[in-house]
Short mmCIF file of C-alpha atoms and ligand atoms in Angstrom, two decimals:
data_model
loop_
_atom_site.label_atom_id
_atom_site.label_comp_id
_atom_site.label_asym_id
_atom_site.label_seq_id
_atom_site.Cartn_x
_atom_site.Cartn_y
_atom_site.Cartn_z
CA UNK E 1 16.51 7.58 -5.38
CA UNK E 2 17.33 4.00 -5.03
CA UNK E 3 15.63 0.98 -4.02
CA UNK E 4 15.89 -0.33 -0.86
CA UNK E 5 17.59 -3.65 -0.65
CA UNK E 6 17.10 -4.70 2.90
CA UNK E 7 17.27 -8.64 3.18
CA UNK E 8 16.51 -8.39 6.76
CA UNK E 9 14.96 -11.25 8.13
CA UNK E 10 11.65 -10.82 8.33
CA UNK E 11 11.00 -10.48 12.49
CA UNK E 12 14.27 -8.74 12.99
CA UNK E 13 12.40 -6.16 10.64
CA UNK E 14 9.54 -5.39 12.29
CA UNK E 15 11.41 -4.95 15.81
CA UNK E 16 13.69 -2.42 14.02
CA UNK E 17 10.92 -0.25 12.55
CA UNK E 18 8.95 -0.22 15.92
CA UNK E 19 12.40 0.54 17.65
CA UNK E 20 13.50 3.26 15.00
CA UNK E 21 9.54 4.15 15.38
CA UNK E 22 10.06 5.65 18.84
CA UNK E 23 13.66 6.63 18.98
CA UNK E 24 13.22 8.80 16.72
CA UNK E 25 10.09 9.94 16.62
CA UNK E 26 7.96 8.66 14.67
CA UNK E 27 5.30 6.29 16.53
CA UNK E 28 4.66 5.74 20.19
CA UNK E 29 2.78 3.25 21.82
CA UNK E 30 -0.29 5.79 23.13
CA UNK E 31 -0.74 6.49 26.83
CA UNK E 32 2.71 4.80 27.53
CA UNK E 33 3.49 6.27 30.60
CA UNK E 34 0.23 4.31 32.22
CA UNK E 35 1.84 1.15 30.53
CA UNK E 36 0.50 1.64 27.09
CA UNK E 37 -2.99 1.35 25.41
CA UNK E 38 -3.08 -1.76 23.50
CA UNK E 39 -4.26 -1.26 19.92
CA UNK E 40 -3.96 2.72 20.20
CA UNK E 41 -0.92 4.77 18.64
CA UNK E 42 0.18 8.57 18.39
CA UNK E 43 2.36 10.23 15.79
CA UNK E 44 5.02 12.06 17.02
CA UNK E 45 7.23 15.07 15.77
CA UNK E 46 8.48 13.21 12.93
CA UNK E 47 5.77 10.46 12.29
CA UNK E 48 3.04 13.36 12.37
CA UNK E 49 4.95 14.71 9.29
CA UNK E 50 5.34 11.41 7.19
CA UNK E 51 1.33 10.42 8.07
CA UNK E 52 0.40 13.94 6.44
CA UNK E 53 2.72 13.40 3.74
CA UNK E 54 1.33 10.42 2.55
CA UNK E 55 -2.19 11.64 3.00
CA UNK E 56 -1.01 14.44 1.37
CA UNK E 57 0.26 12.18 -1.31
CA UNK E 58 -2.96 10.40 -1.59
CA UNK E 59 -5.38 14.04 -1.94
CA UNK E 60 -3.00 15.53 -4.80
CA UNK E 61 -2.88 11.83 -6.78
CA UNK E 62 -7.14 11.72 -6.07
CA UNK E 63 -7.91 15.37 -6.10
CA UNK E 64 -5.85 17.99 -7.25
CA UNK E 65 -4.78 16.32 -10.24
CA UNK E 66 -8.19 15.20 -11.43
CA UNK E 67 -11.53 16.83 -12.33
CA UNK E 68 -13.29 14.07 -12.27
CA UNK E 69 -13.04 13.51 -8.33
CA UNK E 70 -13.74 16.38 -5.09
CA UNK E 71 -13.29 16.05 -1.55
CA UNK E 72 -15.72 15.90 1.27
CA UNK E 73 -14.69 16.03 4.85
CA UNK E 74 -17.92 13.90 6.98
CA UNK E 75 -18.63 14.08 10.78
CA UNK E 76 -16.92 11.28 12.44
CA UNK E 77 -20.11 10.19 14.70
CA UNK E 78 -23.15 9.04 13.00
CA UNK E 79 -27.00 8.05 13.84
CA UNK E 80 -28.21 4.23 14.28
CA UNK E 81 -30.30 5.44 11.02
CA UNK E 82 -27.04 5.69 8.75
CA UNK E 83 -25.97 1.63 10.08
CA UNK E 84 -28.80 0.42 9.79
CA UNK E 85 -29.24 1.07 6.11
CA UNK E 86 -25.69 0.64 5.58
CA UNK E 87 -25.67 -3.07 6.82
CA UNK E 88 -23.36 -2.45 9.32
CA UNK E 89 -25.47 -3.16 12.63
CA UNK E 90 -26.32 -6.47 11.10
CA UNK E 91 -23.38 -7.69 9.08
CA UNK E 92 -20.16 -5.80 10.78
CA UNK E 93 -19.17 -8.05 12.97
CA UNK E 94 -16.44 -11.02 13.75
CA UNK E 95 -17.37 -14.53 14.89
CA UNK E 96 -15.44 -14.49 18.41
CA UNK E 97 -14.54 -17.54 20.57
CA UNK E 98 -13.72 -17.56 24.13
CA UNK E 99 -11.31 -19.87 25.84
CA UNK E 100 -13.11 -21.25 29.08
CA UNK E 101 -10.16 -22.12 30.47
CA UNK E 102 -7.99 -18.97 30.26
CA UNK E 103 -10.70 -16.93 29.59
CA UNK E 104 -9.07 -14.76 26.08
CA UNK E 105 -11.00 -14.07 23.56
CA UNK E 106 -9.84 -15.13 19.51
CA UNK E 107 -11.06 -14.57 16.02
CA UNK E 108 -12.53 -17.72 15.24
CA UNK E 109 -11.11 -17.33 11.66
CA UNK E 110 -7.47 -16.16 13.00
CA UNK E 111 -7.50 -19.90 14.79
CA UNK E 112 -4.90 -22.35 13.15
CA UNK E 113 -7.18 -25.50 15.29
CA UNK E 114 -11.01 -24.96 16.22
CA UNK E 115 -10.30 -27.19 19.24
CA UNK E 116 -7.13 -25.65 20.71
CA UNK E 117 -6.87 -22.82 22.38
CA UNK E 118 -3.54 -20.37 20.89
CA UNK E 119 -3.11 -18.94 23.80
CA UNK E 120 -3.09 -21.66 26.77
CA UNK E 121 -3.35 -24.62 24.38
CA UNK E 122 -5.98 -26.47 26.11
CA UNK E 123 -8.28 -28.67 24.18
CA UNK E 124 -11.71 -28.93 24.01
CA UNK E 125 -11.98 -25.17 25.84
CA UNK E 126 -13.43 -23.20 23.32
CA UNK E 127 -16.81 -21.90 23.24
CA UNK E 128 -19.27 -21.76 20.35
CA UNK E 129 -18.40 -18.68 17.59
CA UNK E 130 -20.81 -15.06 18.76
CA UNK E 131 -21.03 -12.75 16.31
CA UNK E 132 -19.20 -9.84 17.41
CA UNK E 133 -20.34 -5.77 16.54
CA UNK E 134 -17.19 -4.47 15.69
CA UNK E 135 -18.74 -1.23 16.13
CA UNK E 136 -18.18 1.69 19.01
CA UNK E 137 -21.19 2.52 20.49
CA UNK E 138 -21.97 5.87 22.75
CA UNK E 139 -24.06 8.38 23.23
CA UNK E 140 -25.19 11.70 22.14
CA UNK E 141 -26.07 13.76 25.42
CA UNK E 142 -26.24 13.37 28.72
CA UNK E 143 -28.24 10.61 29.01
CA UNK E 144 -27.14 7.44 28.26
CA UNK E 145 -30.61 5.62 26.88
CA UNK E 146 -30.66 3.60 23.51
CA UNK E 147 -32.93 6.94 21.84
CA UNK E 148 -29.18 8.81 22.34
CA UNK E 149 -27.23 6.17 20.86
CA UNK E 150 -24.81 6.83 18.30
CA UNK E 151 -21.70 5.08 16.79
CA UNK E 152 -18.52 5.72 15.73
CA UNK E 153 -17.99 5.09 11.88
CA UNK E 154 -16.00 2.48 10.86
CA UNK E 155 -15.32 3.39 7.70
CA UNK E 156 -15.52 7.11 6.51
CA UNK E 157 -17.51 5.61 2.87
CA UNK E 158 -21.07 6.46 4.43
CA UNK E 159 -20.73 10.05 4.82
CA UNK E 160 -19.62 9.75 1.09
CA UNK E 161 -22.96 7.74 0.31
CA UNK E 162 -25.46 10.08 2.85
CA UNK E 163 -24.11 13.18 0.80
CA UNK E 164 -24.25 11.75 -2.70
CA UNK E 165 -26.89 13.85 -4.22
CA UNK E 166 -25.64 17.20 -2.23
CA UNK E 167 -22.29 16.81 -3.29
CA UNK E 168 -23.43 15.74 -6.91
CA UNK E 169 -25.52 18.77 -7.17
CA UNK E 170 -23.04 21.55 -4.94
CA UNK E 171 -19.98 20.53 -7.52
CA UNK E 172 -22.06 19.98 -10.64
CA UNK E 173 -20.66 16.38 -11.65
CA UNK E 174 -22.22 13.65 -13.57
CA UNK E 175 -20.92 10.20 -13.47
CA UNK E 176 -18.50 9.09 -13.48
CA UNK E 177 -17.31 11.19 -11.19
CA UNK E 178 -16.06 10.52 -7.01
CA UNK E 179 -16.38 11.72 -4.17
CA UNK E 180 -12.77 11.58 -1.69
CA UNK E 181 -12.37 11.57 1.96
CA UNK E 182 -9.42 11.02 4.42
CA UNK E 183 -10.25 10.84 8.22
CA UNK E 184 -10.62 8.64 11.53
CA UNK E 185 -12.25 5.31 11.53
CA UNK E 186 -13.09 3.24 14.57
CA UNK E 187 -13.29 -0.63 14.95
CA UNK E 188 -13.73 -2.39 18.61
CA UNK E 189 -10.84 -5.35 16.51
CA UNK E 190 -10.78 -8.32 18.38
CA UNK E 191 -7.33 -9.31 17.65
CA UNK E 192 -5.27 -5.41 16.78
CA UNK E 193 -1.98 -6.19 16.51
CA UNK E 194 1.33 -5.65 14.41
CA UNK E 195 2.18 -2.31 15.32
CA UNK E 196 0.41 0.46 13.53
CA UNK E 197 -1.12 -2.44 10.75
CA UNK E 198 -4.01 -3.17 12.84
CA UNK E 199 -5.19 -0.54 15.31
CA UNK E 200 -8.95 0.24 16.59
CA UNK E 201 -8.33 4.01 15.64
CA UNK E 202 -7.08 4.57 12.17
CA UNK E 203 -7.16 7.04 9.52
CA UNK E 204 -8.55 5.60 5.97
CA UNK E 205 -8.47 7.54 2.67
CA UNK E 206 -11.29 6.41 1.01
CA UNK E 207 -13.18 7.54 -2.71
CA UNK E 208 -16.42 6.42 -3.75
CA UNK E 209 -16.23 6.42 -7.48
CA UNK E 210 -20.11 6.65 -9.33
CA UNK E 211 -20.88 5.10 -12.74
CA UNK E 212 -23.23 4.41 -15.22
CA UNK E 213 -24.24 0.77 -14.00
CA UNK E 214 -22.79 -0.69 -17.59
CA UNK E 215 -19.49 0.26 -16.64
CA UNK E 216 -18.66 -0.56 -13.30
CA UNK E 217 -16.38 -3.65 -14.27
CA UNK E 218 -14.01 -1.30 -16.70
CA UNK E 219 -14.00 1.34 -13.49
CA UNK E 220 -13.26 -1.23 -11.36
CA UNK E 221 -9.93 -3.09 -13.73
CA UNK E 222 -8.86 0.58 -13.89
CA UNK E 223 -9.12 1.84 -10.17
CA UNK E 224 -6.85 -1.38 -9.61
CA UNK E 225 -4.24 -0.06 -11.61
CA UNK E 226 -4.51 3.30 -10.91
CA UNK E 227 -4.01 2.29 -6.50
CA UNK E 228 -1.37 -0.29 -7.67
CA UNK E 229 0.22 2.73 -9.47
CA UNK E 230 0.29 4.89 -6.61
CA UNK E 231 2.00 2.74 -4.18
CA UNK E 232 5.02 1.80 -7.13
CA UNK E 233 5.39 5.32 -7.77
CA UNK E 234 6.05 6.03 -4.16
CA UNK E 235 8.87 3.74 -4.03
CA UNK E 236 7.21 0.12 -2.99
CA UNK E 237 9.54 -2.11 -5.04
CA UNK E 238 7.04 -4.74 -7.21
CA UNK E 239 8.28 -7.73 -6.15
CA UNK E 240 6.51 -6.53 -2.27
CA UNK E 241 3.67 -5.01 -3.25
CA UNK E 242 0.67 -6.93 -5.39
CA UNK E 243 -3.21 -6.75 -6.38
CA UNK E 244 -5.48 -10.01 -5.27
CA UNK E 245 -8.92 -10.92 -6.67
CA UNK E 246 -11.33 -12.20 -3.17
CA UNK E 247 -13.16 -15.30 -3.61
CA UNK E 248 -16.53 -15.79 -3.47
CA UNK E 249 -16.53 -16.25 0.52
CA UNK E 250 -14.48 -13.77 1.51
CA UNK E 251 -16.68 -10.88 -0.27
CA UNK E 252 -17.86 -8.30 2.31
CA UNK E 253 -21.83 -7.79 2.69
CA UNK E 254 -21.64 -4.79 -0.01
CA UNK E 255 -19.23 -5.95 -2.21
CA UNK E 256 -19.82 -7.60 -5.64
CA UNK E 257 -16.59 -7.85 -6.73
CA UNK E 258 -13.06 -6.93 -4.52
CA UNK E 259 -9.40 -7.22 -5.06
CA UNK E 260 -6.90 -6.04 -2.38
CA UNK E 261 -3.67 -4.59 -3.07
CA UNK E 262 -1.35 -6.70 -0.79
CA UNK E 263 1.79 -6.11 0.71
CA UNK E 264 4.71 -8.21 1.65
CA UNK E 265 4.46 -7.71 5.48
CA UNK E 266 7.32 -9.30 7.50
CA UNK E 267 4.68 -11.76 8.68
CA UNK E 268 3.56 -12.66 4.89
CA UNK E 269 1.11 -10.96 2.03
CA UNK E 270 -1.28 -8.97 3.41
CA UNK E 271 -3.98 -5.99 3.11
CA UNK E 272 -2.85 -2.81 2.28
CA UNK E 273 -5.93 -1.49 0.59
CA UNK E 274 -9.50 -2.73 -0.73
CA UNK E 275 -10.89 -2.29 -4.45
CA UNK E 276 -14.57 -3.14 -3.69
CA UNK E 277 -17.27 -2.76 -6.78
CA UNK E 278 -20.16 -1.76 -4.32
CA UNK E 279 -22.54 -1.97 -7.27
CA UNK E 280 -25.67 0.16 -6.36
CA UNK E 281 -25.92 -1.34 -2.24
CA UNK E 282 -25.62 1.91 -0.74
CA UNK E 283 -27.59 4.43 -2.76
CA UNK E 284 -30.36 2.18 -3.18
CA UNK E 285 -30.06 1.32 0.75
CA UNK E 286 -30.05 4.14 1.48
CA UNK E 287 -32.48 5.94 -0.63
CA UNK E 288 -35.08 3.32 0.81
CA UNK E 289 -34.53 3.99 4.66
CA UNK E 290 -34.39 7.88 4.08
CA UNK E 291 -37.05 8.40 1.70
CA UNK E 292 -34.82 10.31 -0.52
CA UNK E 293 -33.93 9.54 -3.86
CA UNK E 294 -30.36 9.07 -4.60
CA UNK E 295 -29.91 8.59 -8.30
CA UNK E 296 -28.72 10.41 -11.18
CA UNK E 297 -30.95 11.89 -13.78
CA UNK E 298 -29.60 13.03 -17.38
CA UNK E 299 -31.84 15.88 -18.51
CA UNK E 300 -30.39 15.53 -22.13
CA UNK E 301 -30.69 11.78 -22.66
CA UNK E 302 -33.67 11.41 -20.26
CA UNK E 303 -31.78 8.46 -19.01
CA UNK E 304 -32.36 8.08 -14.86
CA UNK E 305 -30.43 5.43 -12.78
CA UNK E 306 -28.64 4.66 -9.08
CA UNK E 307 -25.23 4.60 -10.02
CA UNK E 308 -22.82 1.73 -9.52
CA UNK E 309 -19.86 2.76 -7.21
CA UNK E 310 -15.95 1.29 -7.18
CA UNK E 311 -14.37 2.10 -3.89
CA UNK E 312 -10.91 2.11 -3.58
CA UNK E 313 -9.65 2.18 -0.04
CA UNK E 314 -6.87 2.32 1.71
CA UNK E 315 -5.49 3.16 4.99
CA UNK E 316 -3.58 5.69 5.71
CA UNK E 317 -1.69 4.58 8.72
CA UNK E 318 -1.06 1.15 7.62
CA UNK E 319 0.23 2.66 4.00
CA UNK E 320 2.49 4.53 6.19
CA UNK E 321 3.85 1.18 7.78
CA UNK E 322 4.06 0.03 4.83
CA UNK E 323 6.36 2.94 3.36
CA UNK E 324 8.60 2.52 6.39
CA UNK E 325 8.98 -1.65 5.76
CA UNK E 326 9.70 -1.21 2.44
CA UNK E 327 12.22 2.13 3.01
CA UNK E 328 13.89 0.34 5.92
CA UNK E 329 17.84 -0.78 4.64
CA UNK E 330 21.14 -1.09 6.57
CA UNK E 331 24.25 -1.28 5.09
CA UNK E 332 27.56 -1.58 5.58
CA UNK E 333 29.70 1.73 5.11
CA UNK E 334 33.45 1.31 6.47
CA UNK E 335 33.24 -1.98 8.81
CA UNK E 336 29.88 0.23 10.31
CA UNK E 337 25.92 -0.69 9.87
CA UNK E 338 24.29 2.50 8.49
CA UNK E 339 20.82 2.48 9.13
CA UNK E 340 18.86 4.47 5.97
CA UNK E 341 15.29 4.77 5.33
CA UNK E 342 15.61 5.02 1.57
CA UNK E 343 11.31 7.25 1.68
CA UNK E 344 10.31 8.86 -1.63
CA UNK E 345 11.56 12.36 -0.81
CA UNK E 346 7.55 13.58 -0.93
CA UNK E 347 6.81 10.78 2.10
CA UNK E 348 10.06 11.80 4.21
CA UNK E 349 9.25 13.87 7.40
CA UNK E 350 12.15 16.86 6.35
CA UNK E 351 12.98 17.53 2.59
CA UNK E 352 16.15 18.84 4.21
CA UNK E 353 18.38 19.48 7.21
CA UNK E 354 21.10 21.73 7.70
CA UNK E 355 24.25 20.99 9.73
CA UNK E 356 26.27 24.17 10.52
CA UNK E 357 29.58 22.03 11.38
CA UNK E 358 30.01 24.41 14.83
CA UNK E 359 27.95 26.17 16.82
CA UNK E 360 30.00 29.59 16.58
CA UNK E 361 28.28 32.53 16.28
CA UNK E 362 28.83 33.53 12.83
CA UNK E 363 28.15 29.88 11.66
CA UNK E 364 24.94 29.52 13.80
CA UNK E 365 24.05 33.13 11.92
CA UNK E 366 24.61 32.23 8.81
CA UNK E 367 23.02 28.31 8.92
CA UNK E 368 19.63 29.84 10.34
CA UNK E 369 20.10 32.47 7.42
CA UNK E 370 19.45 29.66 4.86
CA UNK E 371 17.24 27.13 7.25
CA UNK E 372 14.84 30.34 6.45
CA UNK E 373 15.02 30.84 2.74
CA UNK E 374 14.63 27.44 2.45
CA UNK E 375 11.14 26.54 5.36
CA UNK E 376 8.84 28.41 3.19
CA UNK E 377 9.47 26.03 0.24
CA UNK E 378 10.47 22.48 2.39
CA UNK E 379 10.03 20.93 5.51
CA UNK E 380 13.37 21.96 6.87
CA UNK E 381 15.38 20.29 10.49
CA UNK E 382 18.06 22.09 12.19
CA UNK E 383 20.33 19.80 13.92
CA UNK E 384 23.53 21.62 15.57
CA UNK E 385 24.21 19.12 18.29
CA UNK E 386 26.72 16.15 18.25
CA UNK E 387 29.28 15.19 15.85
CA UNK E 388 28.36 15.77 11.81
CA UNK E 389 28.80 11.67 11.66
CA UNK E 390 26.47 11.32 13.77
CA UNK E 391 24.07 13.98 12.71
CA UNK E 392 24.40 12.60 9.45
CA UNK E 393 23.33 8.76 10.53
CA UNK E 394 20.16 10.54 12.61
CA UNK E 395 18.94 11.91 9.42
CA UNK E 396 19.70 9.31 7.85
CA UNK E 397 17.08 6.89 10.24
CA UNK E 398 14.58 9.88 9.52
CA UNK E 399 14.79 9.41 5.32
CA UNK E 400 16.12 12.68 4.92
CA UNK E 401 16.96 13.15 1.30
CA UNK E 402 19.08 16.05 1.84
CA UNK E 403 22.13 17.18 4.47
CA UNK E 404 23.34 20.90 4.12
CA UNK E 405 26.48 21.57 5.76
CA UNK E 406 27.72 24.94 6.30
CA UNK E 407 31.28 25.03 7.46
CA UNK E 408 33.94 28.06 7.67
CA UNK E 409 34.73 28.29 4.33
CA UNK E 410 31.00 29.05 3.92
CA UNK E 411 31.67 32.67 5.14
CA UNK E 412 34.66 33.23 2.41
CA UNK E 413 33.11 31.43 -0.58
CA UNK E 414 29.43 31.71 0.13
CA UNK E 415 29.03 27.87 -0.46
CA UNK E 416 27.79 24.85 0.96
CA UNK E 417 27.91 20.95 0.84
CA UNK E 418 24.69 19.06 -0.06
CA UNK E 419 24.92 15.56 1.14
CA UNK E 420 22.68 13.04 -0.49
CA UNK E 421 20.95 9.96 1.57
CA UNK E 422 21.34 7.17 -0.58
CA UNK E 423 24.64 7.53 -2.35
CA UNK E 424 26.08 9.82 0.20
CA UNK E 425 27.61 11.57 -2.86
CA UNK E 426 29.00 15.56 -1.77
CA UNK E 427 28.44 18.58 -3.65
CA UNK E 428 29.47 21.79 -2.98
CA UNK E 429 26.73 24.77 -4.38
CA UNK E 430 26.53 28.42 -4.07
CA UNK E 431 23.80 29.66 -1.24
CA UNK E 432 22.15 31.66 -4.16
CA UNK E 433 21.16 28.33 -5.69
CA UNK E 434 20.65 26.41 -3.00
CA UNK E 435 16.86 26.11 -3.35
CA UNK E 436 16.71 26.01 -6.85
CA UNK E 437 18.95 23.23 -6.51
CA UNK E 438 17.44 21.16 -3.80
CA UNK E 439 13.65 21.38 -5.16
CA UNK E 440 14.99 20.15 -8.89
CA UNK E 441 16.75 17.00 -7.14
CA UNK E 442 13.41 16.55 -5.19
CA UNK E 443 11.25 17.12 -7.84
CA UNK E 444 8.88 19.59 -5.63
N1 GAP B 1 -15.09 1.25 3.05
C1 GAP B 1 -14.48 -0.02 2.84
C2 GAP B 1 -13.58 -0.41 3.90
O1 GAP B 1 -13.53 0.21 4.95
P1 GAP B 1 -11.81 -2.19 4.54
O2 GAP B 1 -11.06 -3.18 3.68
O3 GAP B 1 -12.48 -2.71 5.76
O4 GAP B 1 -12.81 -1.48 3.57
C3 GAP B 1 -10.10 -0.32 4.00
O5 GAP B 1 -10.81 -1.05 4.97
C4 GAP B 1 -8.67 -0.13 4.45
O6 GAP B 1 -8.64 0.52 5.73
C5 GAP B 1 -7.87 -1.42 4.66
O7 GAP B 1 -7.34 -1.89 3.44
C6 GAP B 1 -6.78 -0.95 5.60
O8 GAP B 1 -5.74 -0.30 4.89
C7 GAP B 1 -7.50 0.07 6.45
N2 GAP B 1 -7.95 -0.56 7.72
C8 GAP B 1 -9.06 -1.28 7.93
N3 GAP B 1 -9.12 -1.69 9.21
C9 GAP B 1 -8.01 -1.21 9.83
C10 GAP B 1 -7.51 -1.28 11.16
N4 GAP B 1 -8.18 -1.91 12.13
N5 GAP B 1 -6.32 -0.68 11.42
C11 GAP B 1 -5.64 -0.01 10.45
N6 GAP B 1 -6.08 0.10 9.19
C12 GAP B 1 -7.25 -0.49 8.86
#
């Protein structure tokens, strides 16, 4: 497939993506129909496909193809217990400002001048940085008293640490081995913004890798180019996608070491995902507010220690945004803009979509004849409406790799025309090797 080569500027960009977002299917603002829930999205028909593709993406590249790694799938809501030892009640927080004047509330360190508000642009307005909890709170029950309180997590890692020694024992792994999870994470974010980059629910695929304390700083150079890996090999060109060491001061309260893998967002490098060395903070924090010991113990060596863990995570919704930035291209073709997301075939919503050219009766037989050979194999769409032009142009806003027409010379010669996305290059096949055909091109 090849390489998208959109020079867009860089706003125009992101108003296209949220545009082709909803047109076609693929995000929508949630609860829009009450006039939209700031800092909330749902998937829709298409962009419910791409999101498990990619997580999809993530679990065979982690899990399936490893034996070093197995998954765990945690509760979402967790005790006061589990944040307290985790550091979270203390340290998770932002320092907020509010504007006395206008009354919004900023990030102190998103603010360009401590003494100007961004939003009214008074002077002189802004009230002393509060540490903000940037955790949702609730309760467990009916009643709503502090013994009931639970949170939300905000990242799925602690149901990774909480388990350690079950999982260790269930799957019979030593170090180094991980544990992987993908699932919902909740942040109250004082500032969400950019579309689906910065949301207050988002999905994170996260794997808490454990190691012999002496080699966390190998496991931690290699985990960076095993992420950094992932996201080339998925089509993000190199020249948008980098890894960054943290300084000292931006280290989080666990983290001994971090380096981000960053992404050329329209609006400048940013955070795709986190490589944190978490040395031994949250076995031995834990193991100390539960009473249980959470370490490994080599019967053969006698050797007993808390291993050192290198977390690598990412999100999974903002990886998706950042598949669709990088896939998003328009070109000219015949004095016309085509619009193309150029998506790794295994990311694209459909694999294929077949086009009978009418909607006759012996056509419409024949085209749903094939769309079913082929659904058991690829995620098929079935698009009979419109001109073929245009058909062709919707799936080509959708990143579909693959157009099958079917036509009336179909029914004589048993053939049909495979249209590819990026070159737009014809071929005519026979039915009977239609599949074969299609999953060697996609590689599935
Ligand atoms: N367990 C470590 C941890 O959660 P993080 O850097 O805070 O580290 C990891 O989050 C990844 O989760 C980020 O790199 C980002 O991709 C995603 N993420 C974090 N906060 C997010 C938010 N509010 N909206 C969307 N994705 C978010």
């Amino acid at each position: 497939m090849a390489k998208p080569t959109s020079d867009l500027p860089a706003s125009d960009l992101m108003e296209k993506i949220t545009n082709l977002a909803k047109r076609r299917g693929f995000v929508f603002q949630s609860a829009e129909i009450y006039g939209g829930f700031r800092s909330a999205y749902d998937f829709g028909p298409t962009g419910v496909l791409m999101l498990r593709n990619v997580k999809q993406a993530w679990w065979r590249n982690m899990v399936q193809l490893r034996d070093d790694i197995v998954g765990l799938d945690a509760s979402i809501l967790a005790p006061p217990a589990v944040w307290k030892a985790s550091g979270h009640l203390e340290s998770f927080s932002d320092p907020l400002v509010d504007c006395k004047a206008c009354g919004l509330r900023h990030r102190e360190d998103d603010l360009p001048d401590l003494n100007t508000c961004p939003a009214c642009g008074k002077s002189g307005e802004l009230t002393d940085a509060r540490e903000f909890n940037l955790m949702f709170k609730t309760h467990a029950g009916p009643v709503a008293e502090e013994g009931a309180a639970v949170y939300l997590r905000p990242e799925t890692a602690q149901g990774m640490f909480v388990n350690f020694a079950l999982v260790m024992g269930a799957a019979r792994k030593k170090p180094p081995f991980g544990i992987a999870q993908i699932g919902k994470s909740f942040r109250n974010e004082i500032t969400p913004g950019n579309f689906i980059f910065r949301t207050r629910e988002f999905e994170q695929m996260e794997m808490e890798y454990f190691v012999p304390p002496s080699q966390s700083s190998q496991w931690h150079s290699y985990w960076c180019e095993e992420r950094l890996s992932w996201y080339q090999d998925l089509g993000i060109p190199s020249d948008l996608i980098r890894l960054r060491a943290h300084e000292a001061d931006e280290l989080s309260h666990y983290s001994s070491q971090t380096s981000d893998v960053e992404f050329l967002y329209p609006w400048g490098w940013g955070e795709l995902e986190g490589i944190a060395n978490r040395g031994d903070y949250d076995l031995t924090a834990h193991s100390q507010h539960s009473g249980h010991k959470l370490e490994y113990f080599d019967q053969a060596s006698g050797d007993r220690y808390v291993p050192h863990v290198i977390e690598p995570a990412a999100g999974a919704t903002r990886a998706m945004l950042a598949f669709l930035l990088a896939a998003y291209d328009e070109e000219d073709v015949r004095g016309e803009t085509r619009t193309v997301l150029r998506l790794n075939p295994h990311l694209a919503p459909f694999q294929a979509a077949i086009l009978p050219l009418s909607r006759k009766e012996a056509l419409a037989h024949c085209s749903q004849e094939i769309a079913k050979t082929l659904r058991p194999y690829l995620m098929i769409d079935y698009d009979e409406t419109q001109s073929i032009g245009r058909r062709y142009r919707r799936q080509d806003e959708l990143g579909t790799p693959f157009c099958v027409t079917i036509d009336f010379e179909t029914l004589e010669d048993k053939c049909v025309t495979i249209r590819e996305r990026d070159t737009m290059d014809q071929q005519r096949v026979p039915i009977d090797t239609l599949l074969e055909n299609l999953r060697n091109q996609l590689a599935i």
